[in-house]
Amino acid sequence: MAHFDYIIAGGGCAGLSLAYHMITSPLKDKSILIIDKAKKNRNDRTWCFWTDQPTIFDKIVLREWSKIEIIDDERHFIRPLEDLDYQMIRSIDFYQFIYKELSKYSNIKFLNGFIEKVQSDEKSASLVVEDKIYTADYIFDSRFSNESLTPHHPDYHFLFQHFKGWFIKTPIPCFDYHKVTMFDFRTPQNGEVRFFYTLPLDDETALVEYTIFSDNLLTANEYDSALEGHIRKVLKIKNYQILETEKGIIPMTDFRFPKQEGRRVMNIGTRGGACKASTGYTFLRIQRESEKIVRSLMRDNSPFYPQKSRFRHRTYDSMILNIMHRDGGLIRDIFMQMFQNNPIERILYFLDERSSFIRDLKIMNSVPSEPFITSLENIFGSDGLQKK
Ligand SMILES: Cc1cc2nc3c(=O)[nH]c(=O)nc-3n(C[C@H](O)[C@H](O)[C@H](O)COP(=O)(O)OP(=O)(O)OC[C@H]3O[C@@H](n4cnc5c(N)ncnc54)[C@H](O)[C@@H]3O)c2cc1C
């Protein structure tokens, strides 16, 4: 039975990020086993995020944008970003970059296989891969499937951010590659939140994504025909070639994912609740989580760092999810008013949970209050007591 200091169960974004943070810290000599059922040798997703400072992944940023566009049938805003950059990283570049760095350390091992039976006791944690047992001082578990979210707990909201995107190439310049279209609401909402997201890589290439926040997934044909209709009729691009496709489902829930399972198993990434409930943005939250774990291991020899209260932001997330759940069709107008009445950076810091209460109030004051009051009543009850 092989024993390691740490086992990372699932070598995707969270697992590899944690390993990378470990080798760039005094933990670099720890023995680490990273296990994944997939080989991670293809571009299975792209990550976008906004940041006001350099990140450890600056070298692999594929593109960055300094303007954000928001549009619906009546309103159109293009807002320059001043302190922030909106950036994109391809997952294949991320996997290759981290594998290359980790391969410099003989104390780091990789195993390709399906993990079962993760458990722990006072002294150690263990898991099973193809009938072999591996043990460690701590296991960091990032295995996740959206099916594991069911059955739904009645006290929480459960929706999905589900999307399909095409990287398209046009024979003539069609895109302004200085701007990213974050929300293009020129599509029927069907009582849900539906929009297109366009990320130009240059003036002839872009990722166009059809995104829905709801609890009903579409068929493959429905995503495809919406994408085709948007590109031809709304973007008015008649000729294009599909280079690559991307699809995904991200949980949007205020469910409290447990961080700790047993004495020595820590859940990380999506499994540990890293996805921002109301937006699905996760990448930078995973980096912040990895930093905290490494600091905690260095300080206390335990990864379980004290959780900061997120009551305020959890409540905002729950309110937005509650509106999406009741009548997602309201969100388009709320978002358009929010972008119309606030500087873009105020909104992005707010979504990143890095704004002051006063700034939050300014944002809330800029959108219709009625849907949020109903949400508060649904969450806390009319007597103001939280139901969960
Ligand atoms: C297509 C897509 C696009 C996204 N775009 C963005 C974005 O632009 N910005 C953003 O902030 N977030 C984005 N996200 C959300 C989030 O950042 C990603 O889902 C991110 O990959 C989450 O990291 P993770 O480590 O939790 O999960 P993953 O990266 O999925 O890693 C989990 C790993 O566990 C492995 N695994 C699972 N079960 C087992 C098992 N039983 N045995 C062995 N291995 C197992 C899987 O193979 C996988 O490699 C996106 C998500 C998707 C799906």
PDB file of N, CA, C and O and ligand atoms in Angstrom, residues 9-16 35-40 44-49 86-89 94-95 111-116 129 141-145 161 163 197 199 209 246-251 268-272 274-275 280-286, ligand 1:
ATOM      1  N   ALA A   9      -7.410  13.945  -5.586  1.00  0.00           N
ATOM      2  CA  ALA A   9      -8.356  13.069  -6.297  1.00  0.00           C
ATOM      3  C   ALA A   9      -9.084  13.897  -7.340  1.00  0.00           C
ATOM      4  O   ALA A   9      -9.984  14.673  -7.021  1.00  0.00           O
ATOM      5  N   GLY A  10      -8.694  13.766  -8.597  1.00  0.00           N
ATOM      6  CA  GLY A  10      -9.243  14.592  -9.674  1.00  0.00           C
ATOM      7  C   GLY A  10      -8.227  15.662 -10.026  1.00  0.00           C
ATOM      8  O   GLY A  10      -8.016  16.611  -9.261  1.00  0.00           O
ATOM      9  N   GLY A  11      -7.579  15.483 -11.179  1.00  0.00           N
ATOM     10  CA  GLY A  11      -6.556  16.457 -11.606  1.00  0.00           C
ATOM     11  C   GLY A  11      -7.089  17.372 -12.678  1.00  0.00           C
ATOM     12  O   GLY A  11      -6.547  17.454 -13.774  1.00  0.00           O
ATOM     13  N   GLY A  12      -8.180  18.077 -12.363  1.00  0.00           N
ATOM     14  CA  GLY A  12      -8.705  19.101 -13.276  1.00  0.00           C
ATOM     15  C   GLY A  12      -8.227  20.454 -12.787  1.00  0.00           C
ATOM     16  O   GLY A  12      -7.106  20.594 -12.277  1.00  0.00           O
ATOM     17  N   CYS A  13      -9.087  21.446 -12.924  1.00  0.00           N
ATOM     18  CA  CYS A  13      -8.674  22.811 -12.585  1.00  0.00           C
ATOM     19  C   CYS A  13      -8.259  22.928 -11.109  1.00  0.00           C
ATOM     20  O   CYS A  13      -7.177  23.433 -10.796  1.00  0.00           O
ATOM     21  N   ALA A  14      -9.113  22.448 -10.203  1.00  0.00           N
ATOM     22  CA  ALA A  14      -8.817  22.638  -8.776  1.00  0.00           C
ATOM     23  C   ALA A  14      -7.634  21.776  -8.330  1.00  0.00           C
ATOM     24  O   ALA A  14      -6.749  22.238  -7.605  1.00  0.00           O
ATOM     25  N   GLY A  15      -7.616  20.508  -8.788  1.00  0.00           N
ATOM     26  CA  GLY A  15      -6.548  19.596  -8.363  1.00  0.00           C
ATOM     27  C   GLY A  15      -5.190  20.068  -8.853  1.00  0.00           C
ATOM     28  O   GLY A  15      -4.218  20.139  -8.089  1.00  0.00           O
ATOM     29  N   LEU A  16      -5.109  20.426 -10.134  1.00  0.00           N
ATOM     30  CA  LEU A  16      -3.815  20.854 -10.680  1.00  0.00           C
ATOM     31  C   LEU A  16      -3.413  22.220 -10.126  1.00  0.00           C
ATOM     32  O   LEU A  16      -2.230  22.480  -9.894  1.00  0.00           O
ATOM     33  N   ILE A  35      -4.518  11.886  -9.132  1.00  0.00           N
ATOM     34  CA  ILE A  35      -5.215  10.807  -9.850  1.00  0.00           C
ATOM     35  C   ILE A  35      -6.366  11.393 -10.659  1.00  0.00           C
ATOM     36  O   ILE A  35      -7.151  12.196 -10.134  1.00  0.00           O
ATOM     37  N   ASP A  36      -6.466  10.995 -11.901  1.00  0.00           N
ATOM     38  CA  ASP A  36      -7.617  11.416 -12.704  1.00  0.00           C
ATOM     39  C   ASP A  36      -7.993  10.280 -13.653  1.00  0.00           C
ATOM     40  O   ASP A  36      -7.136   9.564 -14.152  1.00  0.00           O
ATOM     41  N   LYS A  37      -9.294  10.168 -13.889  1.00  0.00           N
ATOM     42  CA  LYS A  37      -9.754   9.127 -14.827  1.00  0.00           C
ATOM     43  C   LYS A  37      -9.506   9.559 -16.266  1.00  0.00           C
ATOM     44  O   LYS A  37      -9.459   8.730 -17.172  1.00  0.00           O
ATOM     45  N   ALA A  38      -9.372  10.878 -16.502  1.00  0.00           N
ATOM     46  CA  ALA A  38      -9.163  11.376 -17.875  1.00  0.00           C
ATOM     47  C   ALA A  38      -7.703  11.755 -18.070  1.00  0.00           C
ATOM     48  O   ALA A  38      -6.998  12.033 -17.099  1.00  0.00           O
ATOM     49  N   LYS A  39      -7.306  11.805 -19.356  1.00  0.00           N
ATOM     50  CA  LYS A  39      -5.892  12.103 -19.628  1.00  0.00           C
ATOM     51  C   LYS A  39      -5.598  13.602 -19.682  1.00  0.00           C
ATOM     52  O   LYS A  39      -4.452  14.002 -19.679  1.00  0.00           O
ATOM     53  N   LYS A  40      -6.606  14.438 -19.771  1.00  0.00           N
ATOM     54  CA  LYS A  40      -6.462  15.891 -19.821  1.00  0.00           C
ATOM     55  C   LYS A  40      -5.536  16.326 -20.947  1.00  0.00           C
ATOM     56  O   LYS A  40      -4.638  17.164 -20.762  1.00  0.00           O
ATOM     57  N   ASP A  44     -10.735  20.875 -23.221  1.00  0.00           N
ATOM     58  CA  ASP A  44     -12.117  20.531 -22.871  1.00  0.00           C
ATOM     59  C   ASP A  44     -12.913  21.728 -22.348  1.00  0.00           C
ATOM     60  O   ASP A  44     -14.099  21.615 -22.112  1.00  0.00           O
ATOM     61  N   ARG A  45     -12.278  22.883 -22.166  1.00  0.00           N
ATOM     62  CA  ARG A  45     -12.992  24.103 -21.770  1.00  0.00           C
ATOM     63  C   ARG A  45     -12.074  25.312 -21.883  1.00  0.00           C
ATOM     64  O   ARG A  45     -10.857  25.153 -21.980  1.00  0.00           O
ATOM     65  N   THR A  46     -12.686  26.486 -21.873  1.00  0.00           N
ATOM     66  CA  THR A  46     -11.869  27.705 -21.773  1.00  0.00           C
ATOM     67  C   THR A  46     -12.328  28.430 -20.519  1.00  0.00           C
ATOM     68  O   THR A  46     -13.514  28.395 -20.177  1.00  0.00           O
ATOM     69  N   TRP A  47     -11.377  29.052 -19.844  1.00  0.00           N
ATOM     70  CA  TRP A  47     -11.734  29.791 -18.626  1.00  0.00           C
ATOM     71  C   TRP A  47     -11.579  31.280 -18.872  1.00  0.00           C
ATOM     72  O   TRP A  47     -10.529  31.732 -19.340  1.00  0.00           O
ATOM     73  N   CYS A  48     -12.597  32.031 -18.508  1.00  0.00           N
ATOM     74  CA  CYS A  48     -12.516  33.487 -18.556  1.00  0.00           C
ATOM     75  C   CYS A  48     -12.734  34.036 -17.160  1.00  0.00           C
ATOM     76  O   CYS A  48     -13.439  33.426 -16.337  1.00  0.00           O
ATOM     77  N   PHE A  49     -12.134  35.146 -16.910  1.00  0.00           N
ATOM     78  CA  PHE A  49     -12.261  35.791 -15.593  1.00  0.00           C
ATOM     79  C   PHE A  49     -11.756  37.212 -15.731  1.00  0.00           C
ATOM     80  O   PHE A  49     -11.127  37.560 -16.744  1.00  0.00           O
ATOM     81  N   TYR A  86     -10.269  41.542 -18.755  1.00  0.00           N
ATOM     82  CA  TYR A  86     -11.045  40.312 -18.892  1.00  0.00           C
ATOM     83  C   TYR A  86     -10.167  39.354 -19.682  1.00  0.00           C
ATOM     84  O   TYR A  86      -9.700  39.694 -20.773  1.00  0.00           O
ATOM     85  N   GLN A  87      -9.879  38.182 -19.132  1.00  0.00           N
ATOM     86  CA  GLN A  87      -8.870  37.307 -19.743  1.00  0.00           C
ATOM     87  C   GLN A  87      -9.429  35.923 -20.068  1.00  0.00           C
ATOM     88  O   GLN A  87     -10.386  35.473 -19.441  1.00  0.00           O
ATOM     89  N   MET A  88      -8.768  35.261 -21.004  1.00  0.00           N
ATOM     90  CA  MET A  88      -9.164  33.896 -21.375  1.00  0.00           C
ATOM     91  C   MET A  88      -7.948  32.963 -21.358  1.00  0.00           C
ATOM     92  O   MET A  88      -6.887  33.308 -21.878  1.00  0.00           O
ATOM     93  N   ILE A  89      -8.145  31.797 -20.755  1.00  0.00           N
ATOM     94  CA  ILE A  89      -7.116  30.747 -20.762  1.00  0.00           C
ATOM     95  C   ILE A  89      -7.751  29.493 -21.342  1.00  0.00           C
ATOM     96  O   ILE A  89      -8.858  29.111 -20.930  1.00  0.00           O
ATOM     97  N   PHE A  94      -3.414  25.362 -19.954  1.00  0.00           N
ATOM     98  CA  PHE A  94      -3.305  25.266 -18.486  1.00  0.00           C
ATOM     99  C   PHE A  94      -2.769  23.878 -18.094  1.00  0.00           C
ATOM    100  O   PHE A  94      -1.821  23.750 -17.329  1.00  0.00           O
ATOM    101  N   TYR A  95      -3.380  22.810 -18.670  1.00  0.00           N
ATOM    102  CA  TYR A  95      -2.934  21.451 -18.300  1.00  0.00           C
ATOM    103  C   TYR A  95      -1.456  21.268 -18.666  1.00  0.00           C
ATOM    104  O   TYR A  95      -0.664  20.759 -17.868  1.00  0.00           O
ATOM    105  N   LEU A 111      -1.420   9.256 -11.637  1.00  0.00           N
ATOM    106  CA  LEU A 111      -2.045   7.955 -11.871  1.00  0.00           C
ATOM    107  C   LEU A 111      -3.321   8.192 -12.674  1.00  0.00           C
ATOM    108  O   LEU A 111      -4.120   9.073 -12.333  1.00  0.00           O
ATOM    109  N   ASN A 112      -3.492   7.409 -13.744  1.00  0.00           N
ATOM    110  CA  ASN A 112      -4.693   7.518 -14.547  1.00  0.00           C
ATOM    111  C   ASN A 112      -5.628   6.376 -14.131  1.00  0.00           C
ATOM    112  O   ASN A 112      -5.269   5.208 -14.269  1.00  0.00           O
ATOM    113  N   GLY A 113      -6.783   6.701 -13.577  1.00  0.00           N
ATOM    114  CA  GLY A 113      -7.691   5.639 -13.153  1.00  0.00           C
ATOM    115  C   GLY A 113      -8.930   6.204 -12.484  1.00  0.00           C
ATOM    116  O   GLY A 113      -9.001   7.394 -12.156  1.00  0.00           O
ATOM    117  N   PHE A 114      -9.896   5.338 -12.284  1.00  0.00           N
ATOM    118  CA  PHE A 114     -11.184   5.744 -11.700  1.00  0.00           C
ATOM    119  C   PHE A 114     -11.133   5.576 -10.175  1.00  0.00           C
ATOM    120  O   PHE A 114     -10.840   4.487  -9.672  1.00  0.00           O
ATOM    121  N   ILE A 115     -11.404   6.652  -9.479  1.00  0.00           N
ATOM    122  CA  ILE A 115     -11.299   6.632  -8.010  1.00  0.00           C
ATOM    123  C   ILE A 115     -12.622   6.196  -7.382  1.00  0.00           C
ATOM    124  O   ILE A 115     -13.689   6.690  -7.750  1.00  0.00           O
ATOM    125  N   GLU A 116     -12.526   5.311  -6.413  1.00  0.00           N
ATOM    126  CA  GLU A 116     -13.711   4.914  -5.636  1.00  0.00           C
ATOM    127  C   GLU A 116     -13.360   4.998  -4.160  1.00  0.00           C
ATOM    128  O   GLU A 116     -12.181   5.059  -3.808  1.00  0.00           O
ATOM    129  N   VAL A 129      -8.295   2.735  -6.251  1.00  0.00           N
ATOM    130  CA  VAL A 129      -8.300   2.856  -7.718  1.00  0.00           C
ATOM    131  C   VAL A 129      -8.023   1.462  -8.267  1.00  0.00           C
ATOM    132  O   VAL A 129      -6.947   0.898  -8.011  1.00  0.00           O
ATOM    133  N   ASP A 141     -10.319  16.194  -2.593  1.00  0.00           N
ATOM    134  CA  ASP A 141     -11.235  15.509  -3.509  1.00  0.00           C
ATOM    135  C   ASP A 141     -11.969  16.520  -4.402  1.00  0.00           C
ATOM    136  O   ASP A 141     -12.707  17.375  -3.900  1.00  0.00           O
ATOM    137  N   SER A 142     -11.763  16.412  -5.709  1.00  0.00           N
ATOM    138  CA  SER A 142     -12.467  17.331  -6.624  1.00  0.00           C
ATOM    139  C   SER A 142     -13.363  16.571  -7.595  1.00  0.00           C
ATOM    140  O   SER A 142     -13.783  17.132  -8.602  1.00  0.00           O
ATOM    141  N   ARG A 143     -13.650  15.277  -7.319  1.00  0.00           N
ATOM    142  CA  ARG A 143     -14.557  14.535  -8.208  1.00  0.00           C
ATOM    143  C   ARG A 143     -15.927  15.187  -8.110  1.00  0.00           C
ATOM    144  O   ARG A 143     -16.377  15.505  -7.017  1.00  0.00           O
ATOM    145  N   PHE A 144     -16.550  15.382  -9.248  1.00  0.00           N
ATOM    146  CA  PHE A 144     -17.875  16.001  -9.200  1.00  0.00           C
ATOM    147  C   PHE A 144     -18.708  15.558 -10.381  1.00  0.00           C
ATOM    148  O   PHE A 144     -18.188  15.402 -11.486  1.00  0.00           O
ATOM    149  N   SER A 145     -19.992  15.328 -10.143  1.00  0.00           N
ATOM    150  CA  SER A 145     -20.903  15.154 -11.271  1.00  0.00           C
ATOM    151  C   SER A 145     -22.178  15.893 -10.924  1.00  0.00           C
ATOM    152  O   SER A 145     -22.582  15.929  -9.750  1.00  0.00           O
ATOM    153  N   GLN A 161     -26.131  26.380 -15.061  1.00  0.00           N
ATOM    154  CA  GLN A 161     -25.695  27.223 -16.165  1.00  0.00           C
ATOM    155  C   GLN A 161     -25.268  26.238 -17.248  1.00  0.00           C
ATOM    156  O   GLN A 161     -24.292  25.514 -17.072  1.00  0.00           O
ATOM    157  N   PHE A 163     -24.526  25.448 -21.382  1.00  0.00           N
ATOM    158  CA  PHE A 163     -24.139  26.219 -22.556  1.00  0.00           C
ATOM    159  C   PHE A 163     -23.473  25.345 -23.603  1.00  0.00           C
ATOM    160  O   PHE A 163     -22.948  24.268 -23.307  1.00  0.00           O
ATOM    161  N   TYR A 197     -22.786  34.880 -25.654  1.00  0.00           N
ATOM    162  CA  TYR A 197     -21.554  35.417 -25.093  1.00  0.00           C
ATOM    163  C   TYR A 197     -20.563  35.313 -26.250  1.00  0.00           C
ATOM    164  O   TYR A 197     -20.428  34.233 -26.850  1.00  0.00           O
ATOM    165  N   LEU A 199     -16.657  35.948 -27.611  1.00  0.00           N
ATOM    166  CA  LEU A 199     -15.276  36.240 -27.232  1.00  0.00           C
ATOM    167  C   LEU A 199     -14.411  36.207 -28.492  1.00  0.00           C
ATOM    168  O   LEU A 199     -14.005  35.131 -28.937  1.00  0.00           O
ATOM    169  N   GLU A 209     -21.097  31.661 -27.668  1.00  0.00           N
ATOM    170  CA  GLU A 209     -21.653  30.654 -26.760  1.00  0.00           C
ATOM    171  C   GLU A 209     -23.108  30.985 -26.433  1.00  0.00           C
ATOM    172  O   GLU A 209     -23.428  32.141 -26.157  1.00  0.00           O
ATOM    173  N   GLU A 246     -17.516  23.750 -27.646  1.00  0.00           N
ATOM    174  CA  GLU A 246     -17.341  23.615 -26.185  1.00  0.00           C
ATOM    175  C   GLU A 246     -18.727  23.520 -25.587  1.00  0.00           C
ATOM    176  O   GLU A 246     -19.630  24.246 -26.007  1.00  0.00           O
ATOM    177  N   LYS A 247     -18.906  22.624 -24.644  1.00  0.00           N
ATOM    178  CA  LYS A 247     -20.198  22.623 -23.957  1.00  0.00           C
ATOM    179  C   LYS A 247     -19.976  22.305 -22.489  1.00  0.00           C
ATOM    180  O   LYS A 247     -18.928  21.740 -22.123  1.00  0.00           O
ATOM    181  N   GLY A 248     -20.923  22.710 -21.676  1.00  0.00           N
ATOM    182  CA  GLY A 248     -20.720  22.452 -20.256  1.00  0.00           C
ATOM    183  C   GLY A 248     -21.952  22.737 -19.436  1.00  0.00           C
ATOM    184  O   GLY A 248     -22.920  23.351 -19.903  1.00  0.00           O
ATOM    185  N   ILE A 249     -21.877  22.262 -18.214  1.00  0.00           N
ATOM    186  CA  ILE A 249     -22.946  22.508 -17.240  1.00  0.00           C
ATOM    187  C   ILE A 249     -22.245  22.881 -15.940  1.00  0.00           C
ATOM    188  O   ILE A 249     -21.368  22.150 -15.464  1.00  0.00           O
ATOM    189  N   ILE A 250     -22.626  24.011 -15.389  1.00  0.00           N
ATOM    190  CA  ILE A 250     -22.026  24.446 -14.119  1.00  0.00           C
ATOM    191  C   ILE A 250     -23.165  24.575 -13.108  1.00  0.00           C
ATOM    192  O   ILE A 250     -24.195  25.184 -13.419  1.00  0.00           O
ATOM    193  N   PRO A 251     -23.021  24.001 -11.922  1.00  0.00           N
ATOM    194  CA  PRO A 251     -24.118  24.137 -10.950  1.00  0.00           C
ATOM    195  C   PRO A 251     -24.260  25.575 -10.476  1.00  0.00           C
ATOM    196  O   PRO A 251     -23.268  26.253 -10.249  1.00  0.00           O
ATOM    197  N   ILE A 268     -12.580  20.118  -2.763  1.00  0.00           N
ATOM    198  CA  ILE A 268     -12.086  21.345  -3.399  1.00  0.00           C
ATOM    199  C   ILE A 268     -12.800  21.552  -4.742  1.00  0.00           C
ATOM    200  O   ILE A 268     -13.493  20.668  -5.231  1.00  0.00           O
ATOM    201  N   GLY A 269     -12.610  22.739  -5.313  1.00  0.00           N
ATOM    202  CA  GLY A 269     -13.197  23.028  -6.627  1.00  0.00           C
ATOM    203  C   GLY A 269     -14.716  23.022  -6.574  1.00  0.00           C
ATOM    204  O   GLY A 269     -15.329  23.340  -5.548  1.00  0.00           O
ATOM    205  N   THR A 270     -15.340  22.616  -7.667  1.00  0.00           N
ATOM    206  CA  THR A 270     -16.807  22.604  -7.742  1.00  0.00           C
ATOM    207  C   THR A 270     -17.381  21.776  -6.594  1.00  0.00           C
ATOM    208  O   THR A 270     -18.352  22.169  -5.942  1.00  0.00           O
ATOM    209  N   ARG A 271     -16.772  20.639  -6.326  1.00  0.00           N
ATOM    210  CA  ARG A 271     -17.251  19.752  -5.257  1.00  0.00           C
ATOM    211  C   ARG A 271     -17.213  20.439  -3.894  1.00  0.00           C
ATOM    212  O   ARG A 271     -18.020  20.142  -3.016  1.00  0.00           O
ATOM    213  N   GLY A 272     -16.276  21.356  -3.722  1.00  0.00           N
ATOM    214  CA  GLY A 272     -16.163  22.069  -2.441  1.00  0.00           C
ATOM    215  C   GLY A 272     -16.912  23.392  -2.449  1.00  0.00           C
ATOM    216  O   GLY A 272     -16.726  24.207  -1.543  1.00  0.00           O
ATOM    217  N   ALA A 274     -16.821  25.855  -4.957  1.00  0.00           N
ATOM    218  CA  ALA A 274     -16.060  27.009  -5.458  1.00  0.00           C
ATOM    219  C   ALA A 274     -16.793  27.811  -6.540  1.00  0.00           C
ATOM    220  O   ALA A 274     -16.401  28.930  -6.839  1.00  0.00           O
ATOM    221  N   CYS A 275     -17.852  27.246  -7.145  1.00  0.00           N
ATOM    222  CA  CYS A 275     -18.540  27.996  -8.213  1.00  0.00           C
ATOM    223  C   CYS A 275     -19.372  29.112  -7.590  1.00  0.00           C
ATOM    224  O   CYS A 275     -20.183  28.853  -6.688  1.00  0.00           O
ATOM    225  N   GLY A 280     -21.524  31.375 -11.851  1.00  0.00           N
ATOM    226  CA  GLY A 280     -20.766  30.215 -12.348  1.00  0.00           C
ATOM    227  C   GLY A 280     -19.275  30.480 -12.451  1.00  0.00           C
ATOM    228  O   GLY A 280     -18.499  29.557 -12.707  1.00  0.00           O
ATOM    229  N   TYR A 281     -18.833  31.730 -12.268  1.00  0.00           N
ATOM    230  CA  TYR A 281     -17.381  31.983 -12.348  1.00  0.00           C
ATOM    231  C   TYR A 281     -16.681  31.251 -11.198  1.00  0.00           C
ATOM    232  O   TYR A 281     -17.110  31.332 -10.046  1.00  0.00           O
ATOM    233  N   THR A 282     -15.616  30.542 -11.539  1.00  0.00           N
ATOM    234  CA  THR A 282     -14.986  29.642 -10.571  1.00  0.00           C
ATOM    235  C   THR A 282     -13.464  29.723 -10.582  1.00  0.00           C
ATOM    236  O   THR A 282     -12.810  29.486  -9.567  1.00  0.00           O
ATOM    237  N   PHE A 283     -12.894  30.016 -11.764  1.00  0.00           N
ATOM    238  CA  PHE A 283     -11.446  29.841 -11.953  1.00  0.00           C
ATOM    239  C   PHE A 283     -10.621  30.584 -10.902  1.00  0.00           C
ATOM    240  O   PHE A 283      -9.763  29.987 -10.244  1.00  0.00           O
ATOM    241  N   LEU A 284     -10.880  31.858 -10.707  1.00  0.00           N
ATOM    242  CA  LEU A 284     -10.054  32.601  -9.744  1.00  0.00           C
ATOM    243  C   LEU A 284     -10.400  32.239  -8.307  1.00  0.00           C
ATOM    244  O   LEU A 284      -9.553  32.319  -7.424  1.00  0.00           O
ATOM    245  N   ARG A 285     -11.624  31.817  -8.092  1.00  0.00           N
ATOM    246  CA  ARG A 285     -11.999  31.384  -6.734  1.00  0.00           C
ATOM    247  C   ARG A 285     -11.206  30.124  -6.370  1.00  0.00           C
ATOM    248  O   ARG A 285     -10.830  29.924  -5.222  1.00  0.00           O
ATOM    249  N   ILE A 286     -10.971  29.274  -7.374  1.00  0.00           N
ATOM    250  CA  ILE A 286     -10.161  28.071  -7.135  1.00  0.00           C
ATOM    251  C   ILE A 286      -8.726  28.481  -6.788  1.00  0.00           C
ATOM    252  O   ILE A 286      -8.100  27.897  -5.898  1.00  0.00           O
TER     253      ILE A 286
HETATM  254  C1  LIG B   1     -17.026  23.994 -20.428  1.00  0.00           C
HETATM  255  C2  LIG B   1     -16.808  24.796 -19.170  1.00  0.00           C
HETATM  256  C3  LIG B   1     -16.397  26.124 -19.273  1.00  0.00           C
HETATM  257  C4  LIG B   1     -16.180  26.858 -18.095  1.00  0.00           C
HETATM  258  N1  LIG B   1     -15.801  28.168 -18.210  1.00  0.00           N
HETATM  259  C5  LIG B   1     -15.539  28.882 -17.093  1.00  0.00           C
HETATM  260  C6  LIG B   1     -15.084  30.217 -17.191  1.00  0.00           C
HETATM  261  O1  LIG B   1     -14.995  30.785 -18.281  1.00  0.00           O
HETATM  262  N2  LIG B   1     -14.759  30.875 -16.052  1.00  0.00           N
HETATM  263  C7  LIG B   1     -14.851  30.290 -14.830  1.00  0.00           C
HETATM  264  O2  LIG B   1     -14.496  30.929 -13.822  1.00  0.00           O
HETATM  265  N3  LIG B   1     -15.337  29.036 -14.695  1.00  0.00           N
HETATM  266  C8  LIG B   1     -15.673  28.326 -15.795  1.00  0.00           C
HETATM  267  N4  LIG B   1     -16.133  27.028 -15.668  1.00  0.00           N
HETATM  268  C9  LIG B   1     -16.411  26.502 -14.313  1.00  0.00           C
HETATM  269  C10 LIG B   1     -15.172  25.928 -13.611  1.00  0.00           C
HETATM  270  O3  LIG B   1     -14.109  26.859 -13.638  1.00  0.00           O
HETATM  271  C11 LIG B   1     -14.694  24.636 -14.237  1.00  0.00           C
HETATM  272  O4  LIG B   1     -15.713  23.680 -14.230  1.00  0.00           O
HETATM  273  C12 LIG B   1     -13.477  24.062 -13.515  1.00  0.00           C
HETATM  274  O5  LIG B   1     -12.909  23.125 -14.381  1.00  0.00           O
HETATM  275  C13 LIG B   1     -13.832  23.442 -12.168  1.00  0.00           C
HETATM  276  O6  LIG B   1     -12.707  22.817 -11.643  1.00  0.00           O
HETATM  277  P1  LIG B   1     -12.814  21.449 -10.836  1.00  0.00           P
HETATM  278  O7  LIG B   1     -11.424  21.012 -10.544  1.00  0.00           O
HETATM  279  O8  LIG B   1     -13.776  21.582  -9.741  1.00  0.00           O
HETATM  280  O9  LIG B   1     -13.476  20.424 -11.868  1.00  0.00           O
HETATM  281  P2  LIG B   1     -12.776  19.769 -13.138  1.00  0.00           P
HETATM  282  O10 LIG B   1     -11.852  20.738 -13.783  1.00  0.00           O
HETATM  283  O11 LIG B   1     -13.880  19.189 -13.936  1.00  0.00           O
HETATM  284  O12 LIG B   1     -11.884  18.604 -12.511  1.00  0.00           O
HETATM  285  C14 LIG B   1     -12.438  17.468 -11.881  1.00  0.00           C
HETATM  286  C15 LIG B   1     -11.599  16.291 -12.334  1.00  0.00           C
HETATM  287  O13 LIG B   1     -12.009  15.134 -11.611  1.00  0.00           O
HETATM  288  C16 LIG B   1     -11.922  14.026 -12.482  1.00  0.00           C
HETATM  289  N5  LIG B   1     -12.785  12.983 -11.936  1.00  0.00           N
HETATM  290  C17 LIG B   1     -14.113  13.056 -11.674  1.00  0.00           C
HETATM  291  N6  LIG B   1     -14.552  11.891 -11.135  1.00  0.00           N
HETATM  292  C18 LIG B   1     -13.480  11.066 -11.057  1.00  0.00           C
HETATM  293  C19 LIG B   1     -13.278   9.732 -10.588  1.00  0.00           C
HETATM  294  N7  LIG B   1     -14.282   9.020 -10.038  1.00  0.00           N
HETATM  295  N8  LIG B   1     -12.043   9.206 -10.672  1.00  0.00           N
HETATM  296  C20 LIG B   1     -11.006   9.928 -11.205  1.00  0.00           C
HETATM  297  N9  LIG B   1     -11.135  11.178 -11.649  1.00  0.00           N
HETATM  298  C21 LIG B   1     -12.353  11.762 -11.564  1.00  0.00           C
HETATM  299  C22 LIG B   1     -12.383  14.559 -13.826  1.00  0.00           C
HETATM  300  O14 LIG B   1     -11.906  13.781 -14.903  1.00  0.00           O
HETATM  301  C23 LIG B   1     -11.777  15.976 -13.812  1.00  0.00           C
HETATM  302  O15 LIG B   1     -10.520  16.033 -14.455  1.00  0.00           O
HETATM  303  C24 LIG B   1     -16.378  26.264 -16.808  1.00  0.00           C
HETATM  304  C25 LIG B   1     -16.823  24.951 -16.747  1.00  0.00           C
HETATM  305  C26 LIG B   1     -17.036  24.215 -17.903  1.00  0.00           C
HETATM  306  C27 LIG B   1     -17.546  22.797 -17.780  1.00  0.00           C
END
